[in-house]
Amino acid sequence: MSVSPLAPSWLQHPADANALPSSVWSQNAERSASGEIEIAGLGATEIAARFGTPVYVIDEADVRERARGIRASFDREFGRVGSSAKVYYAGKAFLSIQVAAWMIADGLNIDVCSGGELAVALAAGADPARLGLHGNNKSLAEIDRAVEVGLGAIVIDSLVEIERVADAAARHTRVQSVRLRVNSGVHAHTHEYLATAREDQKFGIPLADVADAVARIRSHASLEFLGLHSHIGSQIFETDGFAEAARRLFAVHVELLADGPVPELNLGGGFGIAYNSADVALPIDVLAANLADSVAQLAAEFGVPVPVIAIEPGRSIVGPSTTTLYTVGTIKDVLVEGADVRKYVSVDGGMSDNIRPALYAADYSVRIANRASDADSALVRLAGKHCESGDIVVHADYLPGDVQPGDLVGVPATGAYGWAMASNYNYLGRAPVVAVRDGASRVIVRGETEEDLLSRDAGLEQN
Ligand SMILES: Cc1ncc(COP(=O)(O)O)c(C=O)c1O
């Protein structure tokens, strides 16, 4: 075993470069007797042969258990403090008709942030009353459709939207339930959170303007005010940022109670997951217990009832469930001046199926999927096939040094914001999503063909 001087400080040299740490891989991923990775009883080789690569493989039992687990934890913990919780699956993380149907069947609501996402949730047969819509610039058409179908909640994000939603509701002779998104000044990312008077970002309205905005909402007979909404960031591993946001919102929430009901408080999503062996996610039941204690303590301090808490997790439900399988095409040992050799392993996908490493410098991990190997491990960089030097899938991990063209590799924890942010850059077709369960597989979103890629091009001018 050799530790490369090029390895980032967070990357530990694995005792076994074939191991699949359970913190990162989906529950039903394991190595079979032959050494290949199996997901829910289906071997990587068979999956690749049937569906090609790249392919997103979603472990159905895993994602559904996480959905039910989050719901159960929040139900239990907020029940313990005399209230209840509403869990909205944040569809932006990954929405397909099948996934939406699983979430609904498993007792979650769904948060959508565009007319397109709303269409998917409706196509899944979701009761509109269990859907929420948010977004900082909803079109009039999106607002109108949401009101017309009877959406459970619309998150108002700016003052101008109050009248837009009120008018749409009046036109459809409905009373529309709304939340108000607040810019709490709390921003959290991984282990750090920043609390300022006001955060420099596009979402929500400042806390200082909330009282007037809610008075305006309450002045419309076509609107019903549900409560405040905040979302403080993503990949959050501690409760502190949520607790601080709750504290800031609560002070205003209590003032609003003086003039009418405020039944709910929405604390958004952003719960962190492990993408690599260095990440340690906060267990959901611990997070739920901490949040319930914080909110109950605030309610006691202010002498008001504990509100119904709404949360909107996306990544923590769908992220860990999915593995992307790629085929290795080329390998280059690149001598890095004064350091060591970095092995560039290039695969048949890249930033078009997972933009997060390029967009957020996200660090994923990788394993050879078609076989196990006891070769000495080598530091690798998993690169995509796009014409961009920043097209990296995994910046750094150790793989058995005999990794070779034709091997399959698996990158775990790609379920959130992978397919959802996929593009056709360089005219690569978007990869299929295959659900696996108990040894059976089903394509839940088919991959794009060359015909799909050409189908929207108007072609040559006809004379
Ligand atoms: C308003 C809102 N709710 C929920 C989420 C889901 O966040 P996550 O997938 O990190 O849980 C987001 C993501 O950015 C969001 O903007």
Coordinates of C-alpha atoms and ligand atoms in Angstrom, one line a residue:
M1 CA 0.0 0.0 0.0
S2 CA 1.2 3.5 -0.8
V3 CA -0.2 6.8 0.2
S4 CA 0.1 9.3 -2.7
P5 CA 1.4 12.8 -2.0
L6 CA -1.3 13.9 -4.4
A7 CA -4.1 12.6 -2.1
P8 CA -6.2 15.3 -0.4
S9 CA -5.8 15.3 3.3
W10 CA -9.4 14.1 3.9
L11 CA -8.9 10.9 1.9
Q12 CA -7.9 7.9 3.9
H13 CA -6.1 5.1 2.3
P14 CA -8.6 2.3 2.4
A15 CA -7.6 -1.0 4.0
D16 CA -9.4 -2.7 1.1
A17 CA -10.1 -0.8 -2.1
N18 CA -12.9 -3.3 -2.9
A19 CA -14.9 -2.5 0.3
L20 CA -18.3 -0.8 0.0
P21 CA -18.6 1.4 3.1
S22 CA -22.3 1.2 4.2
S23 CA -22.2 5.0 5.0
V24 CA -21.9 5.7 1.3
W25 CA -23.4 2.7 -0.6
S26 CA -27.1 1.9 -0.8
Q27 CA -28.3 -0.7 1.7
N28 CA -28.6 -3.5 -0.8
A29 CA -25.2 -3.0 -2.5
E30 CA -22.7 -5.8 -1.8
R31 CA -19.9 -7.8 -3.5
S32 CA -21.2 -11.2 -4.7
A33 CA -19.2 -14.4 -4.3
S34 CA -17.6 -13.7 -7.7
G35 CA -16.4 -10.3 -6.5
E36 CA -18.6 -8.1 -8.6
I37 CA -20.9 -5.5 -7.1
E38 CA -24.5 -6.5 -6.9
I39 CA -27.3 -4.0 -6.2
A40 CA -30.5 -5.5 -4.8
G41 CA -29.5 -8.9 -6.1
L42 CA -28.5 -7.8 -9.7
G43 CA -24.9 -7.9 -10.8
A44 CA -23.2 -4.8 -12.3
T45 CA -22.2 -6.8 -15.3
E46 CA -25.7 -7.9 -16.1
I47 CA -27.1 -4.4 -15.5
A48 CA -24.5 -2.9 -17.9
A49 CA -25.1 -5.6 -20.5
R50 CA -28.9 -5.0 -20.4
F51 CA -29.0 -1.2 -20.2
G52 CA -25.6 0.0 -21.3
T53 CA -23.5 2.6 -19.4
P54 CA -23.6 5.1 -18.0
V55 CA -26.7 4.0 -16.1
Y56 CA -28.1 5.3 -12.8
V57 CA -29.1 2.3 -10.7
I58 CA -31.7 3.2 -8.0
D59 CA -32.1 0.7 -5.1
E60 CA -35.9 0.9 -4.6
A61 CA -36.0 -0.6 -1.2
D62 CA -33.3 1.8 0.0
V63 CA -35.0 5.0 -1.2
R64 CA -38.4 3.9 0.1
E65 CA -37.0 2.9 3.5
R66 CA -35.3 6.3 3.8
A67 CA -38.5 8.1 2.9
R68 CA -40.5 6.1 5.5
G69 CA -37.6 6.4 8.0
I70 CA -37.6 10.2 7.8
R71 CA -41.3 10.4 8.2
A72 CA -41.3 8.0 11.1
S73 CA -38.5 9.9 12.9
F74 CA -40.2 13.3 12.5
D75 CA -43.7 11.9 13.4
R76 CA -42.3 10.3 16.6
E77 CA -40.1 13.3 17.7
F78 CA -42.7 16.0 17.1
G79 CA -45.4 13.8 18.5
R80 CA -43.2 13.5 21.7
V81 CA -43.3 17.3 22.0
G82 CA -47.1 17.5 21.5
S83 CA -47.1 18.4 17.8
S84 CA -46.7 16.7 14.4
A85 CA -44.6 17.0 11.3
K86 CA -45.3 17.2 7.6
V87 CA -42.5 15.8 5.3
Y88 CA -42.3 17.0 1.8
Y89 CA -40.0 15.2 -0.5
A90 CA -38.0 17.9 -2.4
G91 CA -38.7 16.7 -6.0
K92 CA -35.9 18.9 -7.3
A93 CA -33.4 16.3 -6.1
F94 CA -34.8 13.7 -8.5
L95 CA -38.3 13.4 -9.8
S96 CA -39.8 10.8 -12.0
I97 CA -43.3 9.5 -12.1
Q98 CA -42.3 6.3 -10.3
V99 CA -40.3 8.1 -7.6
A100 CA -43.2 10.5 -7.0
A101 CA -45.6 7.6 -6.7
W102 CA -43.3 5.9 -4.2
M103 CA -43.1 9.0 -2.1
I104 CA -46.8 9.4 -2.1
A105 CA -47.4 5.7 -1.3
D106 CA -44.9 6.0 1.6
G107 CA -46.8 8.8 3.1
L108 CA -44.8 11.8 2.1
N109 CA -45.9 15.0 0.5
I110 CA -44.0 16.5 -2.5
D111 CA -42.5 19.9 -2.9
V112 CA -42.1 21.0 -6.6
C113 CA -40.4 24.1 -7.9
S114 CA -41.7 24.4 -11.4
G115 CA -44.7 23.7 -13.6
G116 CA -42.7 20.8 -15.1
E117 CA -42.1 19.2 -11.7
L118 CA -45.8 19.8 -10.9
A119 CA -46.7 17.9 -14.1
V120 CA -44.6 14.9 -13.1
A121 CA -46.2 14.8 -9.6
L122 CA -49.7 15.0 -11.1
A123 CA -48.9 12.4 -13.7
A124 CA -47.9 10.1 -10.7
G125 CA -51.5 10.5 -9.5
A126 CA -50.5 12.6 -6.4
D127 CA -53.4 14.3 -4.6
P128 CA -52.7 18.0 -5.3
A129 CA -53.5 18.7 -1.7
R130 CA -50.3 16.9 -0.8
L131 CA -48.1 19.1 -3.0
G132 CA -46.3 22.3 -2.4
L133 CA -44.9 24.8 -4.9
H134 CA -42.0 27.1 -4.2
G135 CA -39.6 29.2 -6.3
N136 CA -38.4 32.8 -6.5
N137 CA -39.9 33.6 -9.9
K138 CA -43.0 31.4 -10.5
S139 CA -44.7 32.3 -13.8
L140 CA -48.3 33.4 -13.8
A141 CA -49.1 30.2 -15.7
E142 CA -47.4 28.1 -13.0
I143 CA -49.3 29.9 -10.2
D144 CA -52.6 29.6 -12.1
R145 CA -52.1 25.9 -12.7
A146 CA -51.1 25.3 -9.1
V147 CA -54.2 27.1 -7.8
E148 CA -56.5 25.5 -10.4
V149 CA -55.5 22.0 -9.5
G150 CA -55.8 22.7 -5.8
L151 CA -52.3 22.6 -4.5
G152 CA -51.9 22.2 -0.7
A153 CA -49.5 25.1 -0.3
I154 CA -47.8 27.7 -2.3
V155 CA -44.6 29.3 -0.9
I156 CA -44.8 33.0 -1.6
D157 CA -41.3 34.3 -2.2
S158 CA -41.7 38.1 -2.8
L159 CA -44.2 40.8 -2.2
V160 CA -45.5 40.9 -5.7
E161 CA -46.5 37.3 -5.5
I162 CA -49.0 37.9 -2.8
E163 CA -51.3 39.6 -5.3
R164 CA -50.5 37.2 -8.1
V165 CA -51.5 34.2 -6.0
A166 CA -54.5 36.0 -4.4
D167 CA -55.8 37.0 -7.9
A168 CA -55.4 33.5 -9.2
A169 CA -57.2 32.1 -6.2
A170 CA -60.0 34.6 -6.5
R171 CA -60.4 33.8 -10.2
H172 CA -60.7 30.1 -9.4
T173 CA -63.0 30.9 -6.4
R174 CA -60.6 29.0 -4.1
V175 CA -58.9 29.8 -0.8
Q176 CA -55.3 29.1 -1.4
S177 CA -53.0 28.1 1.5
V178 CA -49.7 29.9 1.4
R179 CA -46.4 30.0 3.3
L180 CA -44.1 33.0 3.3
R181 CA -40.4 32.3 2.5
V182 CA -38.1 34.3 4.8
N183 CA -34.5 35.3 4.3
S184 CA -33.4 34.5 7.9
G185 CA -29.8 35.5 7.5
V186 CA -28.7 32.0 8.3
H187 CA -26.7 30.1 5.7
A188 CA -25.4 26.7 6.4
H189 CA -23.1 24.4 4.4
T190 CA -21.7 21.2 5.8
H191 CA -20.3 21.9 9.3
E192 CA -20.3 25.6 9.1
Y193 CA -23.1 28.1 9.3
L194 CA -23.1 31.8 8.9
A195 CA -25.6 34.0 10.7
T196 CA -25.9 37.6 9.4
A197 CA -28.5 40.3 9.6
R198 CA -29.5 39.4 6.1
E199 CA -28.1 37.0 3.6
D200 CA -27.1 38.2 0.2
Q201 CA -29.3 35.9 -1.9
K202 CA -32.4 35.8 -4.1
F203 CA -34.8 33.8 -2.0
G204 CA -37.4 35.1 0.4
I205 CA -38.1 38.4 2.1
P206 CA -36.2 39.9 5.0
L207 CA -37.4 39.1 8.5
A208 CA -38.1 42.8 9.1
D209 CA -40.7 42.9 6.3
V210 CA -42.5 39.8 7.3
A211 CA -45.2 41.5 9.5
D212 CA -46.3 43.8 6.7
A213 CA -46.3 40.9 4.1
V214 CA -48.4 38.7 6.4
A215 CA -50.8 41.5 7.0
R216 CA -51.2 41.8 3.2
I217 CA -51.7 38.1 2.9
R218 CA -54.3 38.1 5.6
S219 CA -56.1 41.0 3.9
H220 CA -57.0 38.7 1.0
A221 CA -60.1 36.5 1.5
S222 CA -58.7 34.2 -1.2
L223 CA -55.5 33.4 0.8
E224 CA -55.0 31.4 4.0
F225 CA -51.7 31.9 5.9
L226 CA -50.1 28.7 7.0
G227 CA -46.8 30.0 8.3
L228 CA -43.2 30.9 7.6
H229 CA -40.8 29.0 5.5
S230 CA -37.0 28.9 5.5
H231 CA -34.4 26.8 3.7
I232 CA -30.8 27.5 4.9
G233 CA -28.6 25.5 2.5
S234 CA -27.5 22.1 1.6
Q235 CA -25.3 19.2 2.8
I236 CA -25.7 20.3 6.4
F237 CA -24.3 17.9 9.0
E238 CA -25.2 19.7 12.3
T239 CA -28.4 20.8 13.9
D240 CA -27.1 24.3 14.9
G241 CA -28.0 26.1 11.7
F242 CA -31.6 24.8 11.7
A243 CA -31.9 25.7 15.4
E244 CA -30.6 29.2 14.7
A245 CA -33.0 29.6 11.8
A246 CA -35.9 28.3 13.9
R247 CA -35.0 30.7 16.7
R248 CA -35.0 33.7 14.3
L249 CA -38.3 32.6 12.6
F250 CA -39.9 31.8 15.9
A251 CA -39.6 35.4 17.3
V252 CA -41.6 36.6 14.2
H253 CA -43.9 33.6 14.2
V254 CA -45.0 34.5 17.8
E255 CA -45.6 38.1 16.8
L256 CA -47.8 36.9 13.9
L257 CA -49.9 34.8 16.3
A258 CA -51.2 38.0 17.9
D259 CA -53.2 38.7 14.7
G260 CA -54.3 35.3 13.6
P261 CA -53.5 31.6 13.4
V262 CA -50.0 30.5 12.3
P263 CA -50.4 26.7 12.4
E264 CA -47.1 25.7 10.7
L265 CA -43.4 26.4 10.5
N266 CA -41.4 25.1 7.5
L267 CA -37.7 24.6 8.1
G268 CA -36.8 23.4 4.5
G269 CA -34.4 20.6 3.6
G270 CA -30.6 20.4 3.3
F271 CA -29.8 17.4 5.5
G272 CA -26.3 16.1 4.6
I273 CA -25.4 12.7 3.3
A274 CA -22.0 10.9 2.9
Y275 CA -20.6 11.0 -0.6
N276 CA -17.2 9.6 0.4
S277 CA -15.7 7.8 3.4
A278 CA -14.8 11.1 5.1
D279 CA -18.3 12.4 5.3
V280 CA -20.3 11.5 8.4
A281 CA -24.0 12.2 8.1
L282 CA -26.0 13.1 11.2
P283 CA -28.5 10.2 11.7
I284 CA -32.0 11.4 10.8
D285 CA -33.5 10.4 14.2
V286 CA -30.9 12.4 16.0
L287 CA -31.6 15.4 13.8
A288 CA -35.4 15.0 14.3
A289 CA -34.9 14.7 18.1
N290 CA -32.7 17.8 18.2
L291 CA -35.0 19.8 16.1
A292 CA -38.1 18.8 18.1
D293 CA -36.2 19.8 21.3
S294 CA -35.2 23.1 19.9
V295 CA -38.7 24.0 18.6
A296 CA -40.4 22.8 21.8
Q297 CA -38.0 24.9 23.9
L298 CA -38.7 28.0 21.8
A299 CA -42.4 27.4 22.2
A300 CA -42.1 27.0 25.9
E301 CA -39.9 30.2 26.2
F302 CA -42.5 32.2 24.2
G303 CA -45.5 30.5 25.8
V304 CA -47.1 29.4 22.6
P305 CA -48.1 25.9 21.2
V306 CA -45.5 23.9 19.3
P307 CA -46.4 24.5 15.6
V308 CA -46.7 21.7 13.1
I309 CA -43.2 21.5 11.5
A310 CA -42.8 21.0 7.8
I311 CA -39.5 19.8 6.3
E312 CA -38.4 19.3 2.7
P313 CA -35.6 16.8 2.5
G314 CA -34.5 15.7 -1.0
R315 CA -30.9 14.6 -1.0
S316 CA -31.1 12.6 2.2
I317 CA -34.0 10.5 0.8
V318 CA -32.9 9.8 -2.8
G319 CA -29.1 10.6 -2.8
P320 CA -27.7 7.4 -1.1
S321 CA -30.0 5.1 -3.1
T322 CA -28.4 5.4 -6.5
T323 CA -25.1 4.2 -8.0
T324 CA -23.9 5.3 -11.4
L325 CA -22.2 2.6 -13.4
Y326 CA -19.7 3.6 -16.0
T327 CA -17.4 1.7 -18.4
V328 CA -13.7 2.6 -18.3
G329 CA -12.4 3.6 -21.7
T330 CA -8.8 5.0 -21.3
I331 CA -6.3 5.2 -18.6
K332 CA -3.3 7.6 -18.4
D333 CA -0.6 7.8 -15.8
V334 CA 0.1 11.6 -15.6
L335 CA 3.3 12.6 -13.8
V336 CA 2.6 15.6 -11.7
E337 CA 5.7 17.7 -11.4
G338 CA 7.5 17.2 -8.1
A339 CA 4.8 15.0 -6.7
D340 CA 3.7 11.6 -8.0
V341 CA 1.8 9.9 -10.8
R342 CA -1.9 10.6 -10.9
K343 CA -3.9 7.9 -12.7
Y344 CA -6.6 9.4 -14.9
V345 CA -9.3 6.8 -15.5
S346 CA -11.7 8.1 -18.1
V347 CA -15.3 6.8 -18.3
D348 CA -18.1 7.0 -20.8
G349 CA -20.1 9.8 -19.0
G350 CA -19.1 12.7 -16.9
M351 CA -20.4 16.2 -16.2
S352 CA -23.5 15.6 -18.3
D353 CA -24.7 12.9 -15.9
N354 CA -23.2 14.4 -12.7
I355 CA -22.4 18.1 -12.7
R356 CA -21.9 18.4 -9.0
P357 CA -18.1 17.8 -8.9
A358 CA -17.6 20.6 -11.5
L359 CA -20.3 22.9 -10.0
Y360 CA -19.7 22.5 -6.3
A361 CA -16.3 20.7 -6.1
A362 CA -18.2 17.8 -4.6
D363 CA -16.1 14.8 -3.7
Y364 CA -17.5 11.4 -4.6
S365 CA -15.9 7.9 -4.3
V366 CA -15.5 5.0 -6.7
R367 CA -15.1 1.3 -6.8
I368 CA -14.4 -1.3 -9.6
A369 CA -17.8 -2.9 -10.1
N370 CA -17.3 -5.9 -12.3
R371 CA -14.7 -7.7 -10.2
A372 CA -12.7 -7.5 -7.0
S373 CA -9.0 -7.2 -7.1
D374 CA -6.1 -7.6 -4.7
A375 CA -3.7 -5.5 -6.7
D376 CA -2.0 -2.7 -4.8
S377 CA -4.2 0.4 -4.7
A378 CA -3.4 3.5 -6.7
L379 CA -4.7 7.1 -6.4
V380 CA -7.1 7.7 -9.3
R381 CA -9.0 10.6 -10.7
L382 CA -12.1 9.5 -12.5
A383 CA -12.6 11.8 -15.5
G384 CA -15.5 12.1 -17.9
K385 CA -15.5 12.1 -21.7
H386 CA -16.5 15.8 -22.2
C387 CA -14.4 18.4 -23.8
E388 CA -13.7 20.2 -20.5
S389 CA -10.7 19.8 -18.3
G390 CA -13.0 20.4 -15.3
D391 CA -15.1 17.3 -16.4
I392 CA -14.2 15.2 -13.3
V393 CA -16.5 12.7 -11.7
V394 CA -14.3 11.7 -8.7
H395 CA -11.4 14.0 -7.9
A396 CA -9.6 11.5 -5.7
D397 CA -10.0 7.9 -4.5
Y398 CA -7.9 4.8 -4.4
L399 CA -8.7 1.9 -6.8
P400 CA -6.9 -1.4 -7.3
G401 CA -3.9 -0.4 -9.5
D402 CA -4.8 -3.0 -12.1
V403 CA -8.0 -1.1 -13.1
Q404 CA -8.2 -1.4 -16.9
P405 CA -10.2 -0.3 -20.0
G406 CA -13.4 -2.3 -20.1
D407 CA -13.8 -2.5 -16.3
L408 CA -17.1 -1.2 -14.9
V409 CA -16.8 1.3 -12.1
G410 CA -19.5 2.3 -9.7
V411 CA -19.9 5.8 -8.2
P412 CA -22.3 5.7 -5.2
A413 CA -24.6 8.3 -3.8
T414 CA -25.5 9.9 -7.1
G415 CA -29.3 9.8 -6.7
A416 CA -29.7 13.5 -5.8
Y417 CA -29.1 16.3 -8.3
G418 CA -27.4 13.8 -10.7
W419 CA -30.1 12.9 -13.2
A420 CA -32.0 16.0 -12.1
M421 CA -29.2 18.3 -13.3
A422 CA -28.2 16.1 -16.3
S423 CA -27.6 17.8 -19.6
N424 CA -26.9 16.9 -23.2
Y425 CA -23.6 18.7 -23.3
N426 CA -21.5 17.5 -26.2
Y427 CA -24.7 15.8 -27.5
L428 CA -24.4 12.9 -25.1
G429 CA -27.8 11.3 -24.5
R430 CA -29.0 11.4 -20.9
A431 CA -28.5 8.1 -19.2
P432 CA -31.4 5.8 -18.2
V433 CA -32.5 5.3 -14.6
V434 CA -33.1 1.7 -13.7
A435 CA -34.8 0.7 -10.5
V436 CA -33.7 -2.6 -8.9
R437 CA -35.4 -4.6 -6.3
D438 CA -35.1 -8.3 -5.2
G439 CA -33.1 -9.2 -8.3
A440 CA -35.6 -7.6 -10.7
S441 CA -35.0 -4.4 -12.7
R442 CA -37.2 -1.8 -14.4
V443 CA -36.3 1.2 -16.5
I444 CA -38.1 4.1 -14.8
V445 CA -36.7 6.7 -17.1
R446 CA -35.3 5.6 -20.5
G447 CA -32.0 6.8 -21.8
E448 CA -31.9 9.2 -24.7
T449 CA -31.1 8.0 -28.2
E450 CA -29.4 9.8 -31.0
E451 CA -32.9 10.2 -32.5
D452 CA -34.0 12.0 -29.3
L453 CA -31.0 14.3 -29.5
L454 CA -31.8 15.3 -33.1
S455 CA -35.6 15.4 -32.7
R456 CA -35.8 19.1 -31.5
D457 CA -33.5 20.4 -34.1
A458 CA -35.5 22.1 -36.9
G459 CA -33.0 21.0 -39.5
L460 CA -32.2 22.7 -42.8
E461 CA -34.3 25.5 -44.2
Q462 CA -36.7 24.2 -46.8
N463 CA -36.8 26.3 -50.1
Ligands
LIG1 C1 -36.7 25.4 -0.8 C2 -35.9 24.1 -0.8 N1 -36.4 23.0 -0.1 C3 -35.8 21.8 -0.1 C4 -34.6 21.6 -0.8 C5 -34.0 20.3 -0.7 O1 -32.7 20.3 -0.2 P1 -31.9 18.9 0.0 O2 -32.1 18.1 -1.3 O3 -30.5 19.3 0.2 O4 -32.5 18.2 1.2 C6 -34.0 22.7 -1.5 C7 -32.8 22.5 -2.2 O5 -32.0 23.4 -2.5 C8 -34.7 24.0 -1.5 O6 -34.2 25.0 -2.2

